[in-house]
Amino acid sequence: MFQNSGLSLEQAPPISVVFRFFLAGSLFGIFGGVWLMMNGGSALDSSDSAGVVMTHILTLGVMLPFMFGALEQMLPVLGGVVIREPVKTAIRTQYPMLVGTIVLLCALRTSSPEAYLVAAILLSLAIVPISLKILSSLLAVKSHSSSSRGMGLALFNLLLLLFIALRLLAARNGLGGGEYYPELKSAHIAFGLYGWIALLIVSVSFQVIEMFYVAKAYPPALSHYLPPSLVILAIANLIGALHYPPLMPWLEGAMQLALLIYAIYTLERLYRRKRRAPDTTVRFWMLSMLSLSLSMLISIASKIFTPAPELEILNYILYFSFASGVLFAMTYKIVPFLTWFHLSSEGYLDAPMMHEVISPAYGKYHLWIELATILLAILSIFVPALWTLTGASMALSFIWLTIAVGGAWRKYLYTHRHSKRFDMGSFRL
Amino acid sequence: MQISNYLIHEHRECDNFFAKAEELASRKSWEEAEKTFLEFANKTLLHFKKEEEELFPLFEELTGSSDGPTQVMKYEHDQVRGLFGKMAEALQKRDMQSYLSLSESMMILLQQHNMKEEQMLYAMCDRMMPMEKKSEVIERMEALKE
Ligand SMILES: [Fe+2]
Ligand SMILES: [Fe+2]
């Protein structure tokens, strides 16, 4: 009965499961910065292959592994789901994902059908088994929170997203459906941005904002209905793409309005949080939610007025700032906690404390680097010569993150190797 | 009254004291921080006592298992109790950095513990127990003192 209830001592997956994903995501982030340095403004142009590559570096390369790492860590706590054979599952997911992402980036750049095929197979192998595994254990859980339900929905949407991508690929290679290509592509983008990334962040935040910052819970109407609404709207948008494209701006507009409301609520919750001690991760969340509100405002306004191309790039930057802000906030909480938690539960008396794993000052510097990156990116829209500097700043931001994750992992292994372990087993009953 | 309402309310109450103590420590208002921390620790320990002495035995009886979830919850209580000692020590030494670091760990540890109780254990109790039994447990928990 309790096997699946998450209430077992072995519930926390080994630290390597989470850290390997976080490290891979950070490394791809560095690559994203380098790609921006190499390609300048065309890396943000969605009609240029350099831009499509950039988007996939950020989504598949950075977001996807962070999602899996965070899910493996959080689902046992939030949803009472235990993922069996976590290390094996993580490795079997990670390698095809790494190689598949790299091959896909090459395919997007060269349009080679063979590369597309290899990437499609590898990414399906990476994403489908782990998603089905987590989804099936989520379905076995009786009482769900808005968070665990939302994360399940995001995972389900990820599978749909993969399916749309495969469909898009087929259309591209003359295997039917080519007449819908532009609509399918825009549904793919909306699905990825809102149905997957935003839904995932929204679901995580419902739990995390309240819990990490002692803030008031979200109104039940919002936490209850926002995730399924996003799913329904994203799917309707997809159907609209195939059957009635004029509906699409309305459906997208509805998602954007919902996210705008969510962002404003989150800002209010954060602003009035009870935990007032200085905390950089709060700043990251605020930056993220401000970016989301602005981005959604611009998106909605663009439906009414014809947008200037500059505005579209600004929107892209803001959405990136939204996703990366949450990613950094979560990493700076999860990584030090896990390092401390695993070592101290394993009985290492000199386990480093959270602030010794990653010092608060280190996170604060990162916030400045991130702010510089966003500001530089916005300036670069008007002064294209600055794109190189923006890329460098973005690379630095992710180097900073890589060092944080890698350094924590090293401290963990070092304590393991060099410290004396206190056998709790002989001490307890 | 539902068991979850009663105990979740206590979780939130403890959170408030925790947040206050942390803020005071970050401003180096040591005396007040000590007082609030003590309040937080005592409230939490009493809450643990209520669970361990009243709720968990009943849960074990209902599910016919004493080495399942309740064992894990007790183990986590022990972890939290261990941290109380270290936090008190940091307060005594007026060591802000180490207090804030410990309180960060405390928060996540306690929150994930509470979450598991709220979403699984309490929810199960509320589902399985008849109403009059619930009122009886709550009364008995209410009667417990530090
Ligand atoms: Fe408890
Ligand atoms: Fe409790």
Coordinates of C-alpha atoms and ligand atoms in Angstrom, one line a residue:
Chain A
M1 CA 0.0 0.0 0.0
F2 CA 2.8 2.4 0.9
Q3 CA 5.1 1.5 -1.9
N4 CA 3.7 4.2 -4.0
S5 CA 2.8 6.7 -1.3
G6 CA 6.2 8.3 -1.2
L7 CA 6.5 7.8 2.5
S8 CA 9.6 5.6 2.5
L9 CA 13.1 6.4 3.7
E10 CA 14.5 5.8 0.2
Q11 CA 12.3 8.4 -1.3
A12 CA 15.0 10.9 -2.0
P13 CA 16.8 9.8 -5.2
P14 CA 20.6 9.7 -5.1
I15 CA 22.1 13.1 -5.6
S16 CA 23.7 12.1 -8.9
V17 CA 20.2 11.7 -10.5
V18 CA 19.4 15.4 -10.0
F19 CA 22.8 16.9 -10.4
R20 CA 23.6 15.2 -13.7
F21 CA 20.6 16.8 -15.3
F22 CA 21.3 20.2 -13.8
L23 CA 24.9 20.0 -15.0
A24 CA 23.9 19.1 -18.5
G25 CA 21.4 21.9 -18.7
S26 CA 24.0 24.4 -17.4
L27 CA 26.5 23.3 -20.0
F28 CA 23.9 23.8 -22.8
G29 CA 23.2 27.2 -21.4
I30 CA 26.9 28.1 -21.9
F31 CA 26.7 26.8 -25.4
G32 CA 23.6 29.1 -25.9
G33 CA 25.7 32.1 -25.0
V34 CA 28.5 31.0 -27.4
W35 CA 25.9 30.5 -30.1
L36 CA 24.6 34.0 -29.6
M37 CA 28.2 35.4 -29.8
M38 CA 28.8 33.5 -33.0
N39 CA 25.5 34.4 -34.7
G40 CA 24.5 37.8 -33.3
G41 CA 21.0 39.0 -33.9
S42 CA 20.1 36.2 -36.3
A43 CA 20.2 33.9 -33.2
L44 CA 17.0 35.6 -32.2
D45 CA 15.4 35.6 -35.6
S46 CA 12.8 32.9 -35.8
S47 CA 12.9 32.9 -39.6
D48 CA 16.6 32.1 -39.5
S49 CA 17.9 28.6 -38.8
A50 CA 20.3 30.2 -36.3
G51 CA 17.3 31.4 -34.4
V52 CA 15.5 28.0 -34.5
V53 CA 18.8 26.4 -33.2
M54 CA 18.9 28.9 -30.4
T55 CA 15.3 28.2 -29.3
H56 CA 16.1 24.5 -29.2
I57 CA 19.3 25.0 -27.3
L58 CA 17.3 26.8 -24.6
T59 CA 14.3 24.5 -24.6
L60 CA 15.7 21.0 -25.3
G61 CA 19.2 21.7 -24.1
V62 CA 18.5 23.7 -21.0
M63 CA 14.9 23.5 -19.9
L64 CA 14.3 19.8 -20.5
P65 CA 17.1 18.4 -18.4
F66 CA 16.3 20.8 -15.6
M67 CA 12.7 19.7 -15.8
F68 CA 13.6 16.1 -15.4
G69 CA 16.1 16.7 -12.6
A70 CA 13.6 18.8 -10.7
L71 CA 10.7 16.3 -11.3
E72 CA 12.8 13.4 -10.0
Q73 CA 13.5 15.5 -6.9
M74 CA 10.1 17.0 -6.3
L75 CA 7.6 14.4 -7.2
P76 CA 8.3 12.2 -4.2
V77 CA 7.6 15.2 -1.9
L78 CA 4.8 16.9 -3.8
G79 CA 3.1 13.9 -5.3
G80 CA 4.2 11.0 -3.3
V81 CA 5.6 9.4 -6.4
V82 CA 8.7 7.2 -6.2
I83 CA 10.5 6.7 -9.4
R84 CA 11.9 3.2 -9.4
E85 CA 15.6 2.5 -10.4
P86 CA 16.2 6.3 -10.4
V87 CA 19.9 6.1 -11.4
K88 CA 19.2 3.7 -14.3
T89 CA 16.2 5.8 -15.5
A90 CA 18.2 9.0 -15.3
I91 CA 21.2 7.6 -17.3
R92 CA 18.9 6.0 -19.9
T93 CA 17.2 9.3 -20.3
Q94 CA 20.2 11.5 -20.3
Y95 CA 22.4 10.0 -22.9
P96 CA 19.9 9.8 -25.7
M97 CA 18.7 13.2 -24.8
L98 CA 22.2 14.7 -25.0
V99 CA 23.1 13.1 -28.3
G100 CA 19.6 13.6 -29.7
T101 CA 19.7 17.3 -28.8
I102 CA 23.1 17.8 -30.5
V103 CA 22.0 15.9 -33.6
L104 CA 18.8 17.9 -33.8
L105 CA 20.7 21.2 -33.6
C106 CA 22.8 20.0 -36.5
A107 CA 19.7 18.9 -38.4
L108 CA 18.0 22.3 -37.8
R109 CA 21.1 24.0 -39.2
T110 CA 21.7 21.7 -42.2
S111 CA 18.2 20.5 -42.9
S112 CA 19.6 17.0 -43.4
P113 CA 16.7 14.5 -43.4
E114 CA 19.0 11.7 -42.0
A115 CA 20.0 13.9 -39.1
Y116 CA 16.3 14.7 -38.4
L117 CA 15.5 11.1 -38.4
V118 CA 18.3 10.1 -35.9
A119 CA 17.4 13.1 -33.7
A120 CA 13.7 12.1 -33.7
I121 CA 14.5 8.5 -32.7
L122 CA 17.0 9.5 -30.0
L123 CA 14.8 12.2 -28.5
S124 CA 11.7 9.9 -28.5
L125 CA 13.8 7.3 -26.7
A126 CA 14.9 9.8 -24.1
I127 CA 11.5 11.4 -23.5
V128 CA 8.9 8.8 -23.9
P129 CA 9.9 6.0 -21.4
I130 CA 10.7 8.3 -18.5
S131 CA 7.5 10.4 -19.1
L132 CA 5.3 7.3 -19.2
K133 CA 7.0 5.9 -16.1
I134 CA 6.4 9.1 -14.1
L135 CA 2.9 9.5 -15.5
S136 CA 1.8 6.0 -14.6
S137 CA 3.0 6.3 -11.1
L138 CA 1.3 9.7 -10.8
L139 CA -1.9 8.1 -11.9
A140 CA -1.6 5.6 -9.1
V141 CA -1.6 8.4 -6.5
K142 CA -4.9 9.0 -4.8
S143 CA -4.8 12.5 -3.5
H144 CA -3.3 15.1 -5.8
S145 CA -2.3 18.7 -5.1
S146 CA -2.6 21.3 -7.8
S147 CA 1.1 21.1 -8.1
S148 CA 1.4 17.4 -8.7
R149 CA -1.5 17.4 -11.0
G150 CA -0.1 20.3 -13.0
M151 CA 3.3 18.6 -13.3
G152 CA 1.6 15.5 -14.6
L153 CA -0.2 17.6 -17.2
A154 CA 3.0 19.3 -18.2
L155 CA 4.6 16.0 -18.7
F156 CA 1.6 14.8 -20.8
N157 CA 1.9 18.0 -22.8
L158 CA 5.6 17.3 -23.3
L159 CA 4.7 14.0 -25.0
L160 CA 2.1 15.8 -27.2
L161 CA 4.8 18.4 -28.0
L162 CA 7.1 15.7 -29.1
F163 CA 4.3 14.3 -31.2
I164 CA 3.6 17.7 -32.9
A165 CA 7.4 18.0 -33.6
L166 CA 7.4 14.6 -35.3
R167 CA 4.3 15.6 -37.3
L168 CA 6.1 18.8 -38.3
L169 CA 9.1 16.8 -39.3
A170 CA 7.0 14.5 -41.5
A171 CA 5.3 17.5 -43.1
R172 CA 8.7 19.1 -43.8
N173 CA 9.9 16.0 -45.5
G174 CA 6.9 15.6 -47.8
L175 CA 5.2 12.9 -45.8
G176 CA 1.8 14.7 -45.8
G177 CA 0.3 17.6 -44.0
G178 CA 2.7 20.1 -45.7
E179 CA -0.1 22.5 -46.5
Y180 CA -0.5 23.1 -42.7
Y181 CA 3.2 23.6 -42.1
P182 CA 3.1 27.3 -41.0
E183 CA 0.1 26.8 -38.7
L184 CA 1.5 23.6 -37.2
K185 CA 4.7 25.4 -36.6
S186 CA 3.1 28.2 -34.8
A187 CA 1.0 25.7 -32.7
H188 CA 4.2 23.9 -31.9
I189 CA 5.8 27.1 -30.6
A190 CA 2.7 28.1 -28.6
F191 CA 2.4 24.6 -27.2
G192 CA 6.1 24.5 -26.1
L193 CA 6.0 28.0 -24.6
Y194 CA 2.7 27.8 -22.8
G195 CA 1.5 24.2 -22.7
W196 CA 4.8 22.9 -21.5
I197 CA 7.3 25.5 -20.0
A198 CA 4.7 27.9 -18.5
L199 CA 2.5 25.1 -17.2
L200 CA 5.5 23.4 -15.6
I201 CA 6.7 26.6 -13.9
V202 CA 3.1 27.5 -12.8
S203 CA 2.6 24.1 -11.2
V204 CA 5.9 24.1 -9.4
S205 CA 5.3 27.6 -8.1
F206 CA 1.9 26.8 -6.6
Q207 CA 3.8 24.7 -4.0
V208 CA 7.1 26.3 -3.9
I209 CA 6.2 30.0 -3.4
E210 CA 4.1 29.1 -0.4
M211 CA 6.6 26.7 1.0
F212 CA 10.0 28.3 0.5
Y213 CA 8.9 31.9 1.3
V214 CA 6.0 31.3 3.8
A215 CA 3.7 33.2 1.5
K216 CA -0.1 33.0 1.4
A217 CA -1.4 30.1 -0.8
Y218 CA -2.7 31.0 -4.2
P219 CA -6.5 31.3 -4.4
P220 CA -7.9 27.8 -5.0
A221 CA -9.7 29.0 -8.1
L222 CA -6.4 29.9 -9.7
S223 CA -4.4 26.9 -8.6
H224 CA -7.2 24.6 -9.4
Y225 CA -8.2 25.8 -12.8
L226 CA -5.2 27.4 -14.4
P227 CA -3.2 24.2 -15.2
P228 CA -6.1 22.4 -16.9
S229 CA -7.2 25.6 -18.7
L230 CA -3.7 25.9 -20.1
V231 CA -3.8 22.3 -21.3
I232 CA -7.3 22.7 -22.9
L233 CA -6.4 26.0 -24.6
A234 CA -3.1 24.6 -25.9
I235 CA -4.8 21.6 -27.3
A236 CA -7.6 23.7 -28.8
N237 CA -5.0 25.9 -30.3
L238 CA -3.4 22.8 -31.9
I239 CA -6.8 21.7 -33.3
G240 CA -7.4 25.3 -34.5
A241 CA -4.1 25.2 -36.4
L242 CA -5.3 22.2 -38.4
H243 CA -8.9 23.1 -38.8
Y244 CA -9.7 26.8 -38.2
P245 CA -6.6 29.0 -38.0
P246 CA -8.5 32.3 -37.3
L247 CA -9.2 30.9 -33.9
M248 CA -5.6 30.7 -32.9
P249 CA -4.9 34.3 -31.9
W250 CA -7.9 34.2 -29.5
L251 CA -6.8 31.0 -27.9
E252 CA -3.3 32.2 -27.5
G253 CA -4.6 35.5 -26.2
A254 CA -6.6 33.6 -23.6
M255 CA -3.4 31.7 -22.4
Q256 CA -1.5 34.9 -22.3
L257 CA -4.1 36.7 -20.3
A258 CA -4.3 33.7 -17.8
L259 CA -0.5 33.8 -17.4
L260 CA -0.5 37.6 -16.9
I261 CA -3.0 37.2 -14.1
Y262 CA -0.9 34.4 -12.6
A263 CA 2.3 36.5 -12.8
I264 CA 0.6 39.4 -11.0
Y265 CA -0.7 37.1 -8.3
T266 CA 2.7 35.6 -7.8
L267 CA 4.3 39.0 -7.5
E268 CA 1.8 40.0 -4.9
R269 CA 2.4 36.7 -3.0
L270 CA 6.2 37.2 -3.1
Y271 CA 5.9 40.9 -2.1
R272 CA 3.8 40.0 0.9
R273 CA 5.7 36.9 1.9
K274 CA 6.3 36.4 5.6
R275 CA 9.9 35.3 5.3
R276 CA 11.7 38.7 5.2
A277 CA 15.4 37.7 5.6
P278 CA 17.4 38.6 2.5
D279 CA 17.2 35.9 -0.1
T280 CA 18.5 36.1 -3.7
T281 CA 16.1 33.4 -4.9
V282 CA 13.2 35.7 -4.1
R283 CA 14.8 38.3 -6.4
F284 CA 15.1 35.8 -9.1
W285 CA 11.4 34.9 -8.8
M286 CA 10.5 38.5 -8.9
L287 CA 12.6 39.2 -12.0
S288 CA 11.0 36.2 -13.6
M289 CA 7.5 37.2 -12.9
L290 CA 8.0 40.8 -13.9
S291 CA 9.4 39.5 -17.2
L292 CA 6.5 37.2 -17.7
S293 CA 4.0 40.0 -17.1
L294 CA 5.7 42.3 -19.5
S295 CA 6.0 39.5 -22.1
M296 CA 2.4 38.6 -21.8
L297 CA 1.3 42.3 -22.1
I298 CA 3.4 42.7 -25.2
S299 CA 2.0 39.5 -26.7
I300 CA -1.6 40.6 -26.0
A301 CA -0.9 44.1 -27.4
S302 CA 0.6 42.5 -30.5
K303 CA -2.7 40.9 -31.2
I304 CA -4.4 44.3 -31.3
F305 CA -1.7 46.4 -33.0
T306 CA 0.7 45.2 -35.6
P307 CA 3.9 44.7 -33.6
A308 CA 7.2 46.2 -34.6
P309 CA 9.8 43.5 -35.2
E310 CA 11.8 44.9 -32.2
L311 CA 9.0 44.2 -29.9
E312 CA 9.0 40.5 -30.9
I313 CA 12.7 40.2 -30.0
L314 CA 12.0 42.0 -26.8
N315 CA 9.3 39.5 -26.1
Y316 CA 11.6 36.6 -26.7
I317 CA 14.2 38.1 -24.3
L318 CA 11.6 38.6 -21.6
Y319 CA 10.2 35.1 -22.0
F320 CA 13.8 33.8 -21.6
S321 CA 14.2 35.9 -18.5
F322 CA 11.0 34.4 -17.1
A323 CA 12.1 30.8 -17.6
S324 CA 15.8 31.2 -16.6
G325 CA 14.9 33.3 -13.5
V326 CA 12.8 30.4 -12.1
L327 CA 15.5 27.9 -13.1
F328 CA 18.2 29.8 -11.2
A329 CA 15.9 30.4 -8.2
M330 CA 15.1 26.7 -8.0
T331 CA 18.8 25.6 -8.5
Y332 CA 20.0 27.8 -5.7
K333 CA 17.5 26.3 -3.3
I334 CA 17.6 22.6 -4.4
V335 CA 21.3 22.1 -4.9
P336 CA 22.6 23.2 -1.5
F337 CA 19.7 21.6 0.2
L338 CA 20.2 18.2 -1.4
T339 CA 24.0 18.3 -0.7
W340 CA 23.4 19.1 3.0
F341 CA 20.4 16.8 3.3
H342 CA 22.1 13.7 1.8
L343 CA 25.3 14.1 3.7
S344 CA 23.6 14.7 7.0
S345 CA 21.1 11.9 6.6
E346 CA 24.0 9.6 5.7
G347 CA 25.5 10.5 9.1
Y348 CA 28.4 12.8 8.1
L349 CA 28.7 15.0 11.2
D350 CA 30.7 17.7 9.3
A351 CA 28.3 17.9 6.4
P352 CA 28.6 21.4 5.0
M353 CA 25.6 23.6 5.8
M354 CA 23.6 25.0 2.9
H355 CA 25.4 28.3 2.9
E356 CA 28.7 26.6 2.9
V357 CA 27.7 24.6 -0.2
I358 CA 26.8 27.7 -2.1
S359 CA 27.3 31.0 -0.3
P360 CA 24.5 33.6 -0.5
A361 CA 27.0 36.1 -2.0
Y362 CA 27.6 33.7 -4.9
G363 CA 23.9 33.7 -5.7
K364 CA 23.8 37.5 -5.4
Y365 CA 26.6 37.9 -8.0
H366 CA 24.7 35.6 -10.3
L367 CA 21.6 37.9 -10.0
W368 CA 23.8 40.8 -11.2
I369 CA 25.2 38.8 -14.1
E370 CA 21.7 37.8 -15.1
L371 CA 20.4 41.3 -14.9
A372 CA 23.3 42.5 -17.0
T373 CA 22.5 39.8 -19.5
I374 CA 18.9 40.8 -19.9
L375 CA 19.7 44.5 -20.1
L376 CA 22.5 44.0 -22.6
A377 CA 20.1 41.9 -24.7
I378 CA 17.5 44.6 -24.7
L379 CA 20.1 47.2 -25.6
S380 CA 21.4 44.9 -28.4
I381 CA 18.0 45.2 -30.2
F382 CA 18.9 48.8 -30.9
V383 CA 22.7 48.4 -31.0
P384 CA 23.3 45.1 -32.8
A385 CA 27.1 45.4 -32.1
L386 CA 26.3 44.5 -28.5
W387 CA 25.0 41.0 -29.3
T388 CA 28.5 39.5 -28.9
L389 CA 28.8 41.0 -25.4
T390 CA 25.3 39.8 -24.6
G391 CA 26.3 36.3 -25.6
A392 CA 29.4 36.5 -23.5
S393 CA 27.3 37.7 -20.5
M394 CA 24.8 34.9 -21.0
A395 CA 27.7 32.3 -21.2
L396 CA 29.1 33.7 -18.0
S397 CA 25.7 33.4 -16.4
F398 CA 25.6 29.7 -17.2
I399 CA 29.3 29.2 -16.3
W400 CA 28.3 30.6 -12.9
L401 CA 25.5 28.1 -12.7
T402 CA 27.8 25.2 -13.8
I403 CA 30.3 26.1 -11.1
A404 CA 27.6 26.2 -8.5
V405 CA 26.2 22.8 -9.4
G406 CA 29.6 21.2 -10.1
G407 CA 31.1 22.7 -7.0
A408 CA 28.3 21.3 -4.8
W409 CA 28.7 17.9 -6.3
R410 CA 32.4 18.0 -5.7
K411 CA 31.9 19.0 -2.0
Y412 CA 29.4 16.2 -1.7
L413 CA 31.9 13.6 -3.1
Y414 CA 34.8 15.1 -1.1
T415 CA 32.9 14.8 2.2
H416 CA 31.9 11.3 1.2
R417 CA 35.5 10.3 0.7
H418 CA 37.3 12.1 3.5
S419 CA 34.9 12.5 6.4
K420 CA 34.1 10.1 9.1
R421 CA 30.6 8.7 9.0
F422 CA 28.6 8.4 12.1
D423 CA 26.6 5.2 12.0
M424 CA 23.0 6.3 12.8
G425 CA 21.8 2.7 12.6
S426 CA 23.6 1.7 15.8
F427 CA 22.4 4.8 17.5
R428 CA 18.7 4.5 16.7
L429 CA 16.5 1.7 17.8
Chain B
M1 CA -13.7 19.4 12.5
Q2 CA -11.3 17.6 10.2
I3 CA -8.0 16.5 11.5
S4 CA -6.2 18.1 8.5
N5 CA -7.7 21.5 9.3
Y6 CA -6.6 21.3 12.9
L7 CA -3.1 20.2 12.2
I8 CA -2.5 22.3 9.1
H9 CA -3.4 25.3 11.1
E10 CA -0.6 24.4 13.5
H11 CA 1.9 24.0 10.6
R12 CA 1.1 27.5 9.5
E13 CA 1.3 28.9 13.0
C14 CA 4.8 27.5 13.4
D15 CA 5.8 28.9 10.0
N16 CA 4.9 32.3 11.1
F17 CA 7.1 32.1 14.2
F18 CA 9.9 30.6 12.1
A19 CA 9.8 33.5 9.6
K20 CA 9.7 36.1 12.4
A21 CA 12.7 34.5 14.2
E22 CA 14.7 34.4 11.0
E23 CA 14.0 38.0 10.2
L24 CA 15.0 39.1 13.7
A25 CA 18.2 37.1 13.5
S26 CA 19.0 38.6 10.1
R27 CA 18.6 42.0 11.7
K28 CA 20.7 40.9 14.7
S29 CA 18.0 41.6 17.1
W30 CA 19.3 38.7 19.1
E31 CA 17.1 38.9 22.2
E32 CA 13.9 39.0 20.3
A33 CA 15.1 36.4 17.9
E34 CA 15.8 34.0 20.8
K35 CA 12.4 34.6 22.2
T36 CA 10.6 34.0 18.9
F37 CA 12.8 31.0 18.1
L38 CA 11.9 29.4 21.4
E39 CA 8.3 30.0 20.6
F40 CA 8.7 28.3 17.2
A41 CA 10.6 25.4 18.7
N42 CA 8.1 24.8 21.5
K43 CA 5.1 25.0 19.2
T44 CA 6.7 22.6 16.8
L45 CA 7.7 20.2 19.5
L46 CA 4.3 20.2 20.9
H47 CA 2.9 19.6 17.5
F48 CA 5.2 16.6 17.0
K49 CA 4.1 15.3 20.4
K50 CA 0.5 15.5 19.3
E51 CA 1.2 13.5 16.2
E52 CA 3.5 10.9 17.8
E53 CA 1.3 10.3 20.9
E54 CA -2.2 10.6 19.5
L55 CA -2.4 10.6 15.7
F56 CA 0.2 8.1 14.6
P57 CA -0.8 5.3 16.9
L58 CA -4.3 5.7 15.6
F59 CA -3.1 5.7 12.0
E60 CA -1.1 2.6 12.7
E61 CA -4.2 0.9 14.1
L62 CA -6.3 1.9 11.1
T63 CA -3.8 0.7 8.6
G64 CA -2.5 -2.2 10.6
S65 CA 1.1 -1.1 9.9
S66 CA 3.6 0.4 12.3
D67 CA 6.7 0.4 10.1
G68 CA 5.2 2.4 7.2
P69 CA 4.7 6.1 6.9
T70 CA 4.6 6.9 10.6
Q71 CA 8.0 5.5 11.0
V72 CA 9.3 7.9 8.3
M73 CA 7.5 10.8 9.8
K74 CA 9.0 10.1 13.2
Y75 CA 12.4 9.8 11.6
E76 CA 11.9 13.2 10.1
H77 CA 10.8 14.6 13.4
D78 CA 14.1 13.5 14.8
Q79 CA 16.0 15.3 12.0
V80 CA 14.1 18.5 12.8
R81 CA 14.8 18.1 16.5
G82 CA 18.5 17.7 15.8
L83 CA 18.4 21.0 13.8
F84 CA 16.7 22.8 16.7
G85 CA 19.8 22.1 18.9
K86 CA 22.1 23.5 16.3
M87 CA 20.0 26.6 15.7
A88 CA 19.9 27.3 19.4
E89 CA 23.6 27.0 19.5
A90 CA 24.1 29.5 16.7
L91 CA 21.7 31.9 18.4
Q92 CA 23.7 31.6 21.6
K93 CA 26.9 32.3 19.8
R94 CA 25.2 35.3 17.9
D95 CA 26.4 33.6 14.7
M96 CA 24.1 35.1 12.1
Q97 CA 25.6 33.3 9.1
S98 CA 25.3 29.9 10.6
Y99 CA 21.8 30.6 12.0
L100 CA 20.5 31.7 8.6
S101 CA 22.1 28.7 6.9
L102 CA 20.6 26.3 9.4
S103 CA 17.2 28.0 9.2
E104 CA 17.3 27.6 5.4
S105 CA 17.8 23.8 5.8
M106 CA 15.2 23.8 8.6
M107 CA 12.6 25.4 6.4
I108 CA 12.9 23.0 3.5
L109 CA 13.1 20.0 5.8
L110 CA 10.1 21.0 7.7
Q111 CA 8.1 22.1 4.7
Q112 CA 8.6 18.9 2.8
H113 CA 7.7 17.0 5.9
N114 CA 4.5 19.0 6.4
M115 CA 3.6 18.6 2.8
K116 CA 3.8 14.9 3.0
E117 CA 1.6 14.9 6.1
E118 CA -0.9 17.3 4.7
Q119 CA -1.2 15.6 1.3
M120 CA -1.0 12.0 2.4
L121 CA -1.2 11.2 6.1
Y122 CA -3.7 13.7 7.3
A123 CA -5.8 13.2 4.1
M124 CA -5.8 9.5 4.7
C125 CA -6.9 9.9 8.3
D126 CA -9.7 12.2 7.4
R127 CA -10.8 9.7 4.8
M128 CA -10.7 6.7 6.9
M129 CA -11.9 7.9 10.3
P130 CA -15.6 8.3 11.3
M131 CA -16.5 11.9 12.4
E132 CA -16.9 11.2 16.1
K133 CA -13.5 9.5 16.2
K134 CA -11.9 12.6 14.7
S135 CA -13.4 14.9 17.3
E136 CA -12.2 12.6 20.0
V137 CA -8.6 12.6 18.7
I138 CA -8.6 16.4 18.3
E139 CA -9.8 16.8 21.8
R140 CA -7.0 14.5 23.1
M141 CA -4.4 16.4 21.1
E142 CA -5.8 19.7 22.4
A143 CA -5.3 18.4 26.0
L144 CA -1.6 17.7 25.5
K145 CA 0.9 20.1 27.0
E146 CA 4.5 20.9 26.3
Ligands
FE1 FE 5.0 15.7 11.7
FE2 FE 2.7 17.8 11.3

